[in-house]
Coordinates of C-alpha atoms in Angstrom, one line a residue:
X1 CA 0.0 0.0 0.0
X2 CA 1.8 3.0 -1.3
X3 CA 2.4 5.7 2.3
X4 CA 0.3 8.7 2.6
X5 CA 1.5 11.6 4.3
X6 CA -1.8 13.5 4.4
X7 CA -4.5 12.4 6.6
X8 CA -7.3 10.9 4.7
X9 CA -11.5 11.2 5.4
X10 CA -11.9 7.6 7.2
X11 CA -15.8 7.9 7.6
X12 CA -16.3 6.4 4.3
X13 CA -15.4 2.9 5.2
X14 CA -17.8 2.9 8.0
X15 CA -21.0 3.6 5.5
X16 CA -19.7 1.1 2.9
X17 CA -19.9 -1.3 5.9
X18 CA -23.7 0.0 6.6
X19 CA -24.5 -0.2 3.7
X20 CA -23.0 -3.9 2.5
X21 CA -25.1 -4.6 6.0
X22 CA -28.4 -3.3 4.9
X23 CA -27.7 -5.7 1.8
X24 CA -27.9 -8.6 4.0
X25 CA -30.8 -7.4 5.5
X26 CA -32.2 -7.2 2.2
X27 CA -30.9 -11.2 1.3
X28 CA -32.9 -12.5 4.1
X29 CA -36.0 -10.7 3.4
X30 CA -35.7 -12.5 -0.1
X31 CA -35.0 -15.8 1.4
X32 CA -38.2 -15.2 4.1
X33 CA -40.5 -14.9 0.6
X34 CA -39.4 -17.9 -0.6
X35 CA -41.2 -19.6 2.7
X36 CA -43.9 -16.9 2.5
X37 CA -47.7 -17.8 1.2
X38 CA -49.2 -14.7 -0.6
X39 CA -50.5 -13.2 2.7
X40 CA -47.8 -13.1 4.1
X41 CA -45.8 -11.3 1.3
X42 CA -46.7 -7.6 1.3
X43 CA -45.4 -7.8 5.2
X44 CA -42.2 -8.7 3.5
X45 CA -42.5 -6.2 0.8
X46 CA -43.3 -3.7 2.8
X47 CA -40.4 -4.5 5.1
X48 CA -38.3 -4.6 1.8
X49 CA -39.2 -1.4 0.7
X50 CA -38.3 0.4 4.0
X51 CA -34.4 -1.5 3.9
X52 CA -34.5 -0.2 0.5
X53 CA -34.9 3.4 1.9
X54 CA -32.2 3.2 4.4
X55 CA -30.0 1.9 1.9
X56 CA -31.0 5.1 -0.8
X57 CA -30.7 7.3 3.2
X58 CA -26.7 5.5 3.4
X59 CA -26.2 5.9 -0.3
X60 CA -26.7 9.9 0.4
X61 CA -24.7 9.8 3.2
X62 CA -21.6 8.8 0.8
X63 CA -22.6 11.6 -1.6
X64 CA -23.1 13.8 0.6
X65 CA -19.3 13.0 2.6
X66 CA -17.7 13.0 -0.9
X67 CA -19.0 16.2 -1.9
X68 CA -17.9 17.9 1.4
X69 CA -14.5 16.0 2.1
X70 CA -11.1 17.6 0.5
X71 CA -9.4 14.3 0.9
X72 CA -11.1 11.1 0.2
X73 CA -9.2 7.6 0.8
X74 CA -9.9 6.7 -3.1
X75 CA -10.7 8.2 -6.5
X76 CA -14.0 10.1 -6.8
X77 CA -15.1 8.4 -8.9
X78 CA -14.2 5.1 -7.3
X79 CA -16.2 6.2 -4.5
X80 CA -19.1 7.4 -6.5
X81 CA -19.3 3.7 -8.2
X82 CA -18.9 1.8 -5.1
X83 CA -21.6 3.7 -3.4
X84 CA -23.9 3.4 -6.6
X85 CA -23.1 0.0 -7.2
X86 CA -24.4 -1.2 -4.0
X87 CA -27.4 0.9 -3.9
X88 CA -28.1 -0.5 -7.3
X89 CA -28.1 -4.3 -5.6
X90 CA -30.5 -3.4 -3.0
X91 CA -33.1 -1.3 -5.4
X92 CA -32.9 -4.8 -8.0
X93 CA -34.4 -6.7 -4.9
X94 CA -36.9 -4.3 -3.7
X95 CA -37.6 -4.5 -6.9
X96 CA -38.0 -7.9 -7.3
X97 CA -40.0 -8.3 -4.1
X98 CA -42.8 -6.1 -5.0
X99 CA -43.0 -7.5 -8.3
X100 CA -44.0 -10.5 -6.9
X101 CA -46.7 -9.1 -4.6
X102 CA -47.8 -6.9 -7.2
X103 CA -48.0 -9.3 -10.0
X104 CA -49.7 -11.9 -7.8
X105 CA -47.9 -14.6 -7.9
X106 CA -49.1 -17.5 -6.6
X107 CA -45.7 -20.0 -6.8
X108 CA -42.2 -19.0 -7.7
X109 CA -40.6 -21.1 -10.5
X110 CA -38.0 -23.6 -9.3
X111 CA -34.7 -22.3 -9.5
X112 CA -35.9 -19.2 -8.0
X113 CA -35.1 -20.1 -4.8
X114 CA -31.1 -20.7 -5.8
X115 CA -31.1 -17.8 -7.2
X116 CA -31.6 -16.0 -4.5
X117 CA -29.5 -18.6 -2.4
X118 CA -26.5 -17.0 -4.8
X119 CA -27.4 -13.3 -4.0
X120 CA -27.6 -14.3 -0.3
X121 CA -23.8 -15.8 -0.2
X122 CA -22.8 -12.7 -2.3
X123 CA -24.8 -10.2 0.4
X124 CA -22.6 -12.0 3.0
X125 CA -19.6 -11.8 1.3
X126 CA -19.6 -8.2 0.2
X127 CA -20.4 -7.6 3.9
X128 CA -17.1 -9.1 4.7
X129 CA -15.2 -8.0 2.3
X130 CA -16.3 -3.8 3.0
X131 CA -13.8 -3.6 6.2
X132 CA -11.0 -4.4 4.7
X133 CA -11.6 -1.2 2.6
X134 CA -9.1 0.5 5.5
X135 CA -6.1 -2.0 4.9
X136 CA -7.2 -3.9 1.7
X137 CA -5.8 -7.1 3.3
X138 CA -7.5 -10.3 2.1
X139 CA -9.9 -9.4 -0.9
X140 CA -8.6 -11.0 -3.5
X141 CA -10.6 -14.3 -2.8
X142 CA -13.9 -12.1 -2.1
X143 CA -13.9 -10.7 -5.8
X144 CA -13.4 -14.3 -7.4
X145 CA -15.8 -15.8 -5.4
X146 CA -18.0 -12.5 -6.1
X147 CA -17.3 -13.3 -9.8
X148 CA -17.7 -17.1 -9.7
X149 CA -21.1 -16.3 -8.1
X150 CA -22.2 -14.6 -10.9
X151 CA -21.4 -17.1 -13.7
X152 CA -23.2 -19.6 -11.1
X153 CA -26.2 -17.0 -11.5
X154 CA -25.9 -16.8 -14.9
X155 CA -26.5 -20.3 -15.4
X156 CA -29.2 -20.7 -13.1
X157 CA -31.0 -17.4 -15.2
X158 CA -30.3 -19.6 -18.5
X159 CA -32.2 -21.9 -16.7
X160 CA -34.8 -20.4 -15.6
X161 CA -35.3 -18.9 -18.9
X162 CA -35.6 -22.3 -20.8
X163 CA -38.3 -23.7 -18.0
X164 CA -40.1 -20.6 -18.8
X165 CA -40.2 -20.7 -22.0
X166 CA -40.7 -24.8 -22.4
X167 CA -44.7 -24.5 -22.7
X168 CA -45.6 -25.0 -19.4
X169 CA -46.9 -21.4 -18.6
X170 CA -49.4 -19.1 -20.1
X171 CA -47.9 -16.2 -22.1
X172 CA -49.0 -13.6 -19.7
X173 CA -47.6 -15.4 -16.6
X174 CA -44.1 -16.0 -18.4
X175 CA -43.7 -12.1 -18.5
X176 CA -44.6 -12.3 -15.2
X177 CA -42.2 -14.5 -14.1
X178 CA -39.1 -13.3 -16.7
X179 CA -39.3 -10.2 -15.5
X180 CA -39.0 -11.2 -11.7
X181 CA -36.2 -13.6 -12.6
X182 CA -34.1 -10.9 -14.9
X183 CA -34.3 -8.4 -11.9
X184 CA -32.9 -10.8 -9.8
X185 CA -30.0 -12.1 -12.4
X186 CA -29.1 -8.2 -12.5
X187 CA -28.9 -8.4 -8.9
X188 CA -26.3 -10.9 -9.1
X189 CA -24.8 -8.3 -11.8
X190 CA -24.4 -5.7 -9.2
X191 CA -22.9 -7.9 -6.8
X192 CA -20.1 -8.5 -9.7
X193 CA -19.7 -4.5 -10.3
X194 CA -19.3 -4.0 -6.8
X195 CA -16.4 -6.8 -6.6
X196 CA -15.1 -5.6 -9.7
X197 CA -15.1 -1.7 -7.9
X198 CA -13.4 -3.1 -4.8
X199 CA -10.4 -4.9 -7.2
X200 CA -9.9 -2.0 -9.2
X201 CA -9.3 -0.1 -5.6
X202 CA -6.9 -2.6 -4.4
X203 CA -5.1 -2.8 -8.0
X204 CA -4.8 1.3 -7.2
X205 CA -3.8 1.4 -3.8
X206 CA -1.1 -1.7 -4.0

């Protein structure tokens, strides 16, 4: 890590860490639908939608730091993307979540429920992975496992895709259902931008 001699705004790893937090809050509400019957779901959405607010509250928070700091630990613009990239993870499940309480539906196709399993494991490693922001010590294996997450999701969205689309389901509910499974495959996506973020960091800072 190259030596600084001028004292850097440290405040910013402590809100990447809230915020990677919220995310797993966010995980587990998408795990709790899976068990959920349809009364049961707008609770969770609901419960969704307000983690989804306190991430968008922590997102400002960064903003708001970067724009008032003179000295930031990283780039800008590194910052900037980090912050966006995980806001972006948590608005794709809130997203996904109402969906399916506003679309109505009654049972998730399977693979669904893996999934989210993948987003879950990525929630808890990105959680992990944002103190080690302050020393960027052991992060290399988060970012591969980040990444070999996502080609795992990507699969499972190829998947889901061809079960969809293998005659099973009435036109209207495949849109239904494609849309709910391509917000959670970009999920996965941010999960990879914010892995790809944190290596472009570390490649800076070494």
């Amino acid at each position: 890590m190259r030596f600084r001699l001028t004292p850097r705004e440290t405040s910013f790893y402590d809100m990447f860490a809230a915020s990677a937090d919220n995310i797993v809050t966010g995980s587990k509400l998408l795990m709790e639908l899976l068990g959920a019957d349809a009364s049961a779901r707008a609770e969770i959405a609901e419960r969704m939608r307000a983690a989804e607010h306190a991430g968008d509250d922590a997102t400002h928070a960064i903003f708001h730091q970067l724009n008032s700091s003179f000295i930031t630990p990283f780039d800008r613009e590194d910052i900037y993307n980090l912050a966006s990239s995980l806001d972006d993870i948590m608005d794709f499940m809130e997203e996904a979540v109402d969906l399916v309480v506003l679309y109505n539906v009654e049972e998730l196709p399977k693979g669904v429920e893996q999934q989210i399993e993948v987003l879950a494991r990525a929630a808890e490693l990105t959680a992990e992975a944002m103190p080690n922001l302050r020393t960027m010590d052991n992060l290399t294996e988060y970012w591969i496992e980040v990444n070999r997450l996502e080609n795992q999701a990507d699969q499972i969205h190829r998947k889901l895709l061809a079960h969809l689309f293998n005659g099973k389901y009435e036109a209207i509910e495949v849109l239904k259902l494609k849309q709910i499974v391509d917000v959670l495959e970009e999920a996965a996506d941010a999960f990879e931008h914010v892995a790809n973020t944190v290596e472009t960091l570390a490649v800076k800072e070494s």
